[in-house]
Coordinates of C-alpha atoms in Angstrom, one line a residue:
M15 CA 133.6 80.7 126.4
T16 CA 131.1 79.9 129.1
A17 CA 129.9 82.9 131.2
G18 CA 131.3 82.8 134.7
Q19 CA 134.6 81.3 133.6
P20 CA 137.2 84.1 133.6
D21 CA 138.6 84.5 130.1
A22 CA 142.3 85.1 131.1
G23 CA 143.3 85.9 127.6
R24 CA 145.4 88.9 126.6
V25 CA 143.6 91.4 128.8
Y26 CA 146.7 93.6 128.9
S27 CA 147.1 93.8 125.1
E28 CA 143.4 94.4 124.5
L29 CA 143.1 97.1 127.1
L30 CA 146.2 98.9 125.9
S31 CA 144.9 98.9 122.3
L32 CA 141.6 100.4 123.5
L33 CA 143.3 103.0 125.7
A34 CA 145.8 104.0 122.9
R35 CA 143.0 104.8 120.4
D36 CA 142.3 108.4 119.4
G37 CA 140.7 110.4 122.1
S38 CA 141.2 113.4 124.2
A39 CA 144.8 114.6 124.4
V40 CA 144.6 114.7 128.2
A41 CA 144.0 111.3 129.9
F42 CA 144.2 112.5 133.6
Y43 CA 143.9 115.6 135.7
H44 CA 146.1 115.0 138.7
E45 CA 147.7 117.5 141.1
R46 CA 151.0 115.7 141.2
A47 CA 151.5 115.7 137.4
T48 CA 153.3 118.4 135.4
D49 CA 150.9 121.3 134.8
G50 CA 148.3 119.1 136.6
Q51 CA 147.8 116.9 133.5
V52 CA 148.9 113.5 132.1
S53 CA 148.6 113.1 128.3
R54 CA 147.1 110.0 126.8
S55 CA 150.4 109.1 125.1
Q56 CA 152.3 109.6 128.3
F57 CA 149.8 107.4 130.2
V58 CA 150.2 104.5 127.7
A59 CA 154.0 105.0 127.8
D60 CA 154.0 104.8 131.6
I61 CA 152.1 101.6 131.5
H62 CA 154.5 100.0 129.0
A63 CA 157.5 101.2 131.0
F64 CA 156.1 99.8 134.3
A65 CA 155.1 96.5 132.6
A66 CA 158.7 96.0 131.4
M67 CA 160.0 96.9 134.8
I68 CA 157.8 94.6 136.8
A69 CA 158.0 91.5 134.5
G70 CA 161.2 90.2 136.1
P71 CA 160.0 90.4 139.7
M72 CA 156.6 88.9 138.9
H73 CA 158.3 85.9 137.2
A74 CA 161.1 85.5 139.7
P75 CA 162.0 81.9 140.7
G76 CA 159.3 80.5 143.0
A77 CA 156.8 83.3 142.2
D78 CA 153.4 82.4 140.7
A79 CA 153.1 85.7 138.7
G80 CA 150.5 87.1 141.0
A81 CA 150.8 90.7 142.4
W82 CA 148.9 92.9 144.8
V83 CA 148.7 96.5 143.8
A84 CA 148.5 98.5 147.1
V85 CA 149.4 102.0 145.8
R86 CA 148.2 105.2 147.5
D87 CA 148.5 107.6 144.5
R88 CA 145.5 107.2 142.3
Y89 CA 147.3 107.7 139.0
L90 CA 150.2 105.4 140.0
R91 CA 147.6 102.8 141.0
V92 CA 146.1 102.7 137.6
V93 CA 149.5 102.5 135.9
A94 CA 150.7 99.7 138.2
T95 CA 147.4 97.8 137.8
L96 CA 147.6 97.8 134.0
G97 CA 151.3 97.2 134.0
C98 CA 151.1 94.2 136.3
L99 CA 148.4 92.7 134.0
G100 CA 151.1 92.3 131.4
S101 CA 152.8 89.6 133.6
G102 CA 150.0 87.8 135.5
R103 CA 147.1 88.0 137.8
T104 CA 146.7 91.4 139.5
A105 CA 144.7 92.0 142.7
L106 CA 143.7 95.5 143.9
V107 CA 144.3 95.9 147.6
E108 CA 144.1 98.9 150.0
A109 CA 147.5 100.4 150.7
D110 CA 146.9 100.7 154.4
G111 CA 145.1 98.8 157.1
P112 CA 145.8 96.4 160.0
A113 CA 147.8 93.2 159.5
G114 CA 144.8 91.1 160.1
M115 CA 143.0 92.6 157.1
F116 CA 145.9 91.6 154.8
D117 CA 146.0 88.1 156.3
T118 CA 142.4 87.7 155.5
L119 CA 142.9 88.9 151.9
A120 CA 146.0 86.6 151.5
G121 CA 143.8 83.7 152.6
A122 CA 141.6 84.3 149.5
C123 CA 144.4 85.4 147.1
P124 CA 148.0 85.2 148.3
P125 CA 150.5 87.5 146.5
S126 CA 154.0 86.6 145.2
L127 CA 154.7 90.4 145.0
V128 CA 153.3 93.5 146.6
V129 CA 153.5 96.8 144.7
C130 CA 153.4 99.9 146.8
D131 CA 154.5 103.6 146.4
A132 CA 155.5 104.1 150.0
V133 CA 157.7 101.9 152.2
D134 CA 155.6 102.8 155.2
A135 CA 152.3 101.6 153.7
G136 CA 150.5 99.0 155.7
A137 CA 150.6 96.5 152.9
A138 CA 154.4 97.0 152.5
R139 CA 155.0 96.4 156.2
W140 CA 152.8 93.3 156.1
A141 CA 154.7 91.9 153.1
V142 CA 158.1 92.5 154.7
A143 CA 157.0 90.8 157.9
R144 CA 156.0 87.7 155.9
A145 CA 159.0 87.7 153.6
T146 CA 156.9 88.6 150.5
P147 CA 158.8 90.7 147.9
V148 CA 157.9 94.4 147.7
H149 CA 158.3 96.6 144.7
V150 CA 158.2 100.4 145.5
L151 CA 156.8 102.4 142.6
R152 CA 158.0 106.0 142.1
W153 CA 156.4 108.9 140.2
P154 CA 157.5 108.7 136.6
D155 CA 160.3 111.0 135.4
A156 CA 159.2 113.4 132.7
G157 CA 160.8 112.9 129.3
R158 CA 162.4 109.6 130.3
A159 CA 163.1 106.9 127.7
V160 CA 160.3 104.4 127.5
A161 CA 160.8 100.6 127.1
S162 CA 158.1 98.8 125.1
H163 CA 156.5 95.7 126.6
Q164 CA 154.8 93.0 124.5
A165 CA 152.7 90.8 126.8
E166 CA 151.8 87.3 125.8
C167 CA 150.8 86.0 129.2
Q168 CA 147.3 85.2 130.5
A169 CA 146.1 87.3 133.4
V170 CA 143.0 88.3 135.3
L171 CA 142.2 91.5 137.2
Q172 CA 141.1 90.6 140.8
F173 CA 138.8 92.4 143.2
F174 CA 137.9 91.4 146.7
T175 CA 134.4 91.3 148.0
S176 CA 133.7 93.3 151.1
G177 CA 133.3 90.3 153.4
T178 CA 130.3 91.9 155.2
T179 CA 127.9 89.1 154.2
G180 CA 130.3 86.2 154.4
P181 CA 133.9 85.2 153.9
V182 CA 136.0 87.5 151.7
K183 CA 136.1 86.3 148.1
C184 CA 138.6 87.1 145.3
I185 CA 136.7 87.7 142.1
D186 CA 138.6 87.1 138.8
L187 CA 137.7 89.4 135.8
G188 CA 139.1 88.2 132.5
R189 CA 139.4 90.0 129.2
S190 CA 135.8 89.4 128.1
Q191 CA 134.2 90.6 131.4
I192 CA 136.3 93.7 131.6
V193 CA 135.8 94.7 127.9
A194 CA 132.1 94.0 128.1
A195 CA 131.8 96.2 131.3
V196 CA 133.8 99.2 130.1
T197 CA 132.4 99.3 126.6
W198 CA 128.8 98.9 127.8
V199 CA 129.1 101.7 130.4
G200 CA 130.5 104.0 127.8
F201 CA 127.6 103.1 125.4
R202 CA 124.9 103.4 128.0
L203 CA 126.1 106.8 129.3
G204 CA 127.0 108.1 125.8
L205 CA 130.6 108.9 126.7
T206 CA 132.8 110.5 124.2
E207 CA 136.2 112.2 124.0
A208 CA 134.5 115.4 125.3
D209 CA 133.6 113.7 128.6
T210 CA 135.7 113.8 131.8
S211 CA 134.9 111.6 134.8
L212 CA 135.2 112.9 138.3
S213 CA 136.9 109.9 140.1
I214 CA 136.3 109.8 143.8
A215 CA 135.5 106.1 144.6
P216 CA 138.2 103.7 145.9
L217 CA 140.1 102.2 143.0
T218 CA 140.1 98.9 144.8
H219 CA 136.4 98.6 143.8
T220 CA 135.0 98.0 140.4
L221 CA 133.1 101.2 140.7
G222 CA 136.3 103.1 141.0
M223 CA 138.6 101.3 138.6
V224 CA 136.1 99.9 135.9
T225 CA 133.4 102.5 135.9
E226 CA 135.1 105.8 136.9
V227 CA 138.5 105.2 135.2
L228 CA 138.6 102.5 132.5
A229 CA 135.2 103.2 130.9
P230 CA 135.8 106.9 130.2
L231 CA 139.3 106.3 129.0
V232 CA 138.3 103.5 126.6
A233 CA 135.5 105.9 125.3
G234 CA 138.3 108.4 124.5
G235 CA 137.6 110.7 127.4
A236 CA 139.5 111.8 130.5
V237 CA 139.6 111.2 134.3
A238 CA 139.9 113.9 137.0
F239 CA 141.0 112.6 140.4
A240 CA 139.7 114.3 143.5
D241 CA 139.3 113.7 147.2
V242 CA 135.9 114.5 148.7
Q243 CA 137.6 114.9 152.1
R244 CA 139.4 118.0 150.8
P245 CA 136.6 120.3 149.7
A246 CA 138.8 123.2 148.5
A247 CA 140.9 120.8 146.3
L248 CA 137.7 119.2 145.0
A249 CA 136.4 122.6 144.0
A250 CA 139.7 123.4 142.3
V251 CA 139.4 120.1 140.3
I252 CA 135.9 120.9 139.2
G253 CA 136.9 124.4 138.2
T254 CA 140.0 123.3 136.2
A255 CA 139.1 119.9 134.7
R256 CA 135.3 120.7 134.3
P257 CA 134.2 117.0 134.8
T258 CA 131.0 116.2 132.9
W259 CA 129.9 113.3 135.1
C260 CA 130.5 111.4 138.3
A261 CA 129.6 107.9 139.4
A262 CA 129.7 107.1 143.1
S263 CA 127.8 105.5 146.0
P264 CA 125.0 107.5 147.4
S265 CA 127.2 108.6 150.4
G266 CA 129.9 109.6 147.9
L267 CA 127.5 111.8 145.9
R268 CA 126.2 113.3 149.2
M269 CA 129.7 114.2 150.1
V270 CA 130.4 115.8 146.7
E271 CA 127.2 117.9 147.0
K272 CA 128.2 119.0 150.5
A273 CA 131.7 119.9 149.4
V274 CA 130.6 121.8 146.3
S275 CA 127.9 123.7 148.2
G276 CA 130.3 124.4 151.1
Q277 CA 132.6 126.1 148.6
G278 CA 129.7 128.1 147.1
Q279 CA 130.6 126.7 143.7
S280 CA 128.6 125.9 140.6
W281 CA 129.4 122.9 138.4
P282 CA 129.6 124.1 134.8
G283 CA 129.4 121.3 132.1
L284 CA 128.0 118.6 134.4
R285 CA 125.8 116.2 132.4
F286 CA 124.7 113.6 134.9
L287 CA 125.4 111.8 138.2
R288 CA 125.2 108.0 138.5
S289 CA 124.6 106.2 141.7
S290 CA 125.4 102.5 142.6
S291 CA 126.9 100.3 145.3
A292 CA 124.0 101.0 147.8
P293 CA 120.3 102.0 147.7
L294 CA 119.7 105.5 146.5
A295 CA 117.0 107.3 148.6
A296 CA 114.5 109.2 146.5
E297 CA 115.0 112.2 148.8
L298 CA 118.7 112.3 148.0
A299 CA 118.1 111.9 144.3
D300 CA 115.7 114.8 144.4
Q301 CA 118.1 116.9 146.4
L302 CA 121.0 116.2 143.9
E303 CA 118.9 116.9 140.8
A304 CA 117.6 120.2 142.4
R305 CA 121.1 121.3 143.4
F306 CA 122.9 120.5 140.1
G307 CA 120.1 120.6 137.5
V308 CA 121.1 117.3 135.9
P309 CA 119.6 113.8 136.0
V310 CA 120.7 111.3 138.6
V311 CA 120.5 107.7 137.3
N312 CA 120.5 104.7 139.6
A313 CA 122.3 101.5 138.7
Y314 CA 122.6 98.0 140.0
V315 CA 126.2 96.7 140.0
M316 CA 128.1 93.9 141.8
T317 CA 131.8 93.1 142.2
E318 CA 130.9 89.8 140.4
A319 CA 129.2 91.7 137.5
P320 CA 131.0 95.1 137.0
G321 CA 129.8 97.9 134.8
E322 CA 126.1 97.4 135.3
I323 CA 123.4 94.7 135.7
A324 CA 120.5 97.1 135.4
S325 CA 120.2 100.9 135.2
Q326 CA 117.8 103.7 134.8
D327 CA 118.0 105.3 131.3
L328 CA 119.9 108.6 131.1
V329 CA 117.7 110.0 128.4
I330 CA 114.1 108.8 129.1
G331 CA 114.6 108.3 132.8
G332 CA 112.6 105.7 134.7
K333 CA 110.6 104.9 137.8
R334 CA 112.0 106.4 141.0
D335 CA 113.0 104.0 143.7
T336 CA 114.0 101.4 141.1
V337 CA 117.4 100.6 139.5
G338 CA 115.8 100.7 136.1
R339 CA 115.5 97.8 133.7
P340 CA 118.0 95.0 133.2
T341 CA 120.6 96.0 130.6
L342 CA 123.9 94.1 130.3
C343 CA 122.5 91.1 132.2
E344 CA 119.4 89.0 132.2
V345 CA 117.7 89.2 135.6
E346 CA 115.2 86.9 137.3
A347 CA 113.5 87.0 140.7
R348 CA 113.1 83.5 142.0
S349 CA 111.8 81.5 144.9
E350 CA 113.0 78.1 145.8
S351 CA 110.6 76.6 143.3
G352 CA 111.5 79.0 140.4
P353 CA 110.8 82.4 138.9
V354 CA 108.2 84.5 140.8
P355 CA 105.4 86.5 139.0
P356 CA 105.9 90.3 138.3
G357 CA 105.6 92.3 141.5
A358 CA 106.6 89.4 143.8
E359 CA 109.8 89.5 145.8
G360 CA 112.4 86.9 145.3
Q361 CA 116.1 86.1 145.2
I362 CA 117.8 87.9 142.3
W363 CA 119.7 85.8 139.8
I364 CA 121.7 87.1 136.9
R365 CA 123.7 86.0 133.8
G366 CA 125.5 88.0 131.2
P367 CA 128.9 88.7 129.5
N368 CA 130.2 90.7 132.5
V369 CA 129.4 88.0 135.1
A370 CA 132.7 86.7 136.4
A371 CA 131.9 84.7 139.6
A372 CA 131.8 80.9 139.6
G373 CA 130.1 80.4 143.0
Q374 CA 126.5 79.6 143.6
M375 CA 125.7 79.1 139.9
A376 CA 123.2 76.9 138.2
G377 CA 123.1 76.1 134.5
G378 CA 120.0 76.2 132.3
G379 CA 119.7 73.9 129.3
G380 CA 123.3 74.2 128.2
T381 CA 123.2 78.0 128.2
A382 CA 125.3 80.4 130.2
P383 CA 125.1 79.8 133.9
W384 CA 123.1 81.9 136.3
L385 CA 124.6 83.6 139.4
R386 CA 122.6 83.9 142.6
T387 CA 123.4 87.4 143.8
G388 CA 122.2 87.2 147.4
D389 CA 120.0 90.2 146.8
I390 CA 116.3 90.4 147.3
G391 CA 114.2 92.3 144.8
K392 CA 111.2 92.3 142.4
L393 CA 110.5 93.0 138.7
D394 CA 107.3 94.8 137.9
Q395 CA 105.1 94.4 134.8
D396 CA 107.2 96.9 132.9
G397 CA 110.5 95.2 133.7
F398 CA 111.7 97.7 136.3
L399 CA 113.8 96.2 139.1
T400 CA 113.4 97.2 142.7
M401 CA 115.9 96.1 145.2
T402 CA 114.5 95.5 148.7
G403 CA 117.5 94.1 150.6
R404 CA 120.1 91.4 150.8
S405 CA 119.1 88.0 152.0
H406 CA 121.9 88.1 154.6
D407 CA 120.8 91.5 155.9
V408 CA 117.1 90.6 156.5
I409 CA 116.3 91.0 160.2
N410 CA 114.1 88.1 161.4
S411 CA 112.2 89.3 164.4
G412 CA 110.0 86.5 165.7
G413 CA 109.4 85.3 162.2
L414 CA 108.6 88.8 160.8
K415 CA 111.0 89.9 158.1
V416 CA 112.3 93.4 158.3
W417 CA 114.3 95.0 155.4
P418 CA 116.8 97.5 156.8
P419 CA 116.6 99.9 153.9
E420 CA 112.9 100.5 154.6
V421 CA 113.7 101.5 158.2
E422 CA 116.6 103.6 157.1
A423 CA 114.6 105.5 154.5
A424 CA 112.0 106.4 157.1
A425 CA 114.7 107.6 159.5
L426 CA 116.3 109.8 156.8
R427 CA 113.1 111.7 156.5
H428 CA 113.9 113.4 159.8
P429 CA 115.5 116.8 158.9
D430 CA 118.4 116.4 161.4
V431 CA 119.4 112.9 160.3
H432 CA 122.3 112.7 157.9
A433 CA 122.8 109.0 157.8
A434 CA 121.1 105.9 159.2
V435 CA 121.8 102.2 159.3
A436 CA 119.4 99.5 160.6
F437 CA 120.9 96.4 162.1
P438 CA 119.9 93.2 163.9
I439 CA 120.4 92.7 167.7
P440 CA 120.4 89.0 168.9
H441 CA 117.4 88.3 171.1
Q442 CA 116.9 85.0 173.0
G443 CA 113.1 84.9 172.5
L444 CA 112.6 86.7 169.1
G445 CA 115.8 85.6 167.5
E446 CA 116.6 89.2 166.5
T447 CA 115.2 92.7 167.2
V448 CA 115.8 95.9 165.1
G449 CA 118.5 98.4 166.1
L450 CA 119.1 101.7 164.4
I451 CA 122.1 104.0 164.4
V452 CA 121.8 107.6 163.2
V453 CA 124.3 110.3 162.4
P454 CA 123.2 114.0 162.8
C455 CA 123.6 116.5 160.0
A456 CA 126.6 118.9 160.5
G457 CA 126.0 121.4 163.2
R458 CA 122.8 119.7 164.4
S459 CA 121.8 117.3 167.1
V460 CA 119.3 114.5 167.0
D461 CA 116.6 113.8 169.5
R462 CA 116.1 110.0 169.7
T463 CA 112.6 110.5 170.9
A464 CA 111.7 112.6 167.9
V465 CA 113.2 110.0 165.6
R466 CA 111.3 107.2 167.3
R467 CA 108.0 109.2 166.9
L468 CA 108.7 109.6 163.2
L469 CA 109.4 105.9 162.8
M470 CA 106.2 105.0 164.7
S471 CA 104.2 107.2 162.2
E472 CA 106.0 105.8 159.1
L473 CA 106.4 102.1 159.8
P474 CA 104.2 99.2 161.1
R475 CA 104.8 98.2 164.7
D476 CA 106.8 95.1 164.0
K477 CA 109.5 97.2 162.2
W478 CA 110.0 99.7 165.0
P479 CA 113.6 99.7 166.4
T480 CA 114.0 98.6 170.0
T481 CA 117.3 100.5 170.2
I482 CA 118.2 103.8 168.6
V483 CA 121.8 105.0 168.9
V484 CA 123.1 108.5 168.0
R485 CA 126.8 108.7 166.9
S486 CA 129.0 111.0 164.9
Q487 CA 129.8 108.3 162.4
I488 CA 128.7 104.8 161.4
P489 CA 131.2 102.1 162.6
V490 CA 132.9 100.2 159.8
T491 CA 135.1 97.1 159.5
A492 CA 138.9 97.1 159.0
R493 CA 138.2 97.4 155.2
G494 CA 136.0 100.4 155.7
K495 CA 132.7 98.6 155.1
I496 CA 129.5 98.6 157.1
S497 CA 128.7 95.2 158.5
R498 CA 125.1 95.2 159.7
R499 CA 125.5 92.0 161.6
G500 CA 128.5 93.3 163.5
I501 CA 127.3 96.7 164.4
W502 CA 125.7 95.7 167.7
Q503 CA 129.0 94.4 168.9
Q504 CA 130.9 97.5 167.6
L505 CA 128.5 99.7 169.6
G506 CA 128.8 97.6 172.7
I507 CA 125.1 96.6 172.8
E508 CA 124.3 93.5 174.8
A509 CA 122.3 90.6 173.3
R510 CA 119.0 90.1 175.0

């Protein structure tokens, strides 16, 4: 098979065989389950039962065997996702949101069936309004008879890109990409049946579904679901399930630390924390390591390349402010004329067994094709990869290039700043100027003048923000994503 072409083979059968292998007796810790636990055997039985149940609706006359899974309950979402893969392509969609968001997603990947666990879910209402069939999934009955389902179909697991740097895309992950991602994560992190993942990331993202859920289960371990917005419940999960690791975005890890500290709780048994999805500030990594006494590893992952592209090593560590060395993928930093020398910035290109996207690829001598990621970075003499921004996010102010993460890192050094996002503001003469929005730490206020003085001492003049805004939260899109190029409009800032 050529890399980049989704292998739509028997992904359902292979995943089920991996999940059914010997491992921990408990597969999930979930507050809705009997005694707060779901056994591995019951989990596999629930998948088979749902697969048998959904096969008819997914293959109804006129249907193209493509389902959206838009389920609120985290355990039911996993069951429905794997069950639907037994009958066809399966896309992971938020359960709630405005109709326009679902219209956008349908433009990239239209469903023939929408699976929900609540009739009032936004996805269910959207589907009914557009005459798309809806299947409402209920919590499984304990001790029920289980129907076996033998899948022979070809299917892909589909994830949507955020749409913050261009049109929303639907990324197909076939058997080989999924298996490569989940087995590699388990290997790199040394996961065993003694490990339990703390699952807090959205299951509509590869971080949530592939890294936090499928990887530990395939390694024989367990998954503990938690909600960082409910600190007391999160503390109870940590105390009961005793998770040994957590993979999340930097903001997610920050929220976990805040919730645990707010409850005055320790975290016995924790082995490590893993960060991906956004740049990890060195200050936050130091804070987390000091608080929990475990390593914090930084990884580079994309929707188009789940699991990991590059990562710091859990045992021997690596250089701070990098995402480690390339692991599952080959990585090159390139200019328009080809690879750049060590230490020079360039467009990041990747290829590997987990790469699933077909767009913006270029072959190389009959070998696996390369994917241009849209990220900017550099590889040093030792092979460590530093990410410096996204090509779409670069702020071009009068020909001078400003990387938003550099401005944000400087702003976060202010003791009262909890979060910061730099963004472009259209300017008639310069093309763009730099804007900055900051969120104060809980119980504190931020003086914009003090932030500006700090930035003037930390950054060269051409990177100073012309506008600094203080808000209680960072504005996001309908899909909950930060769109740097749309923030100026969301804040009501006028172009100049």
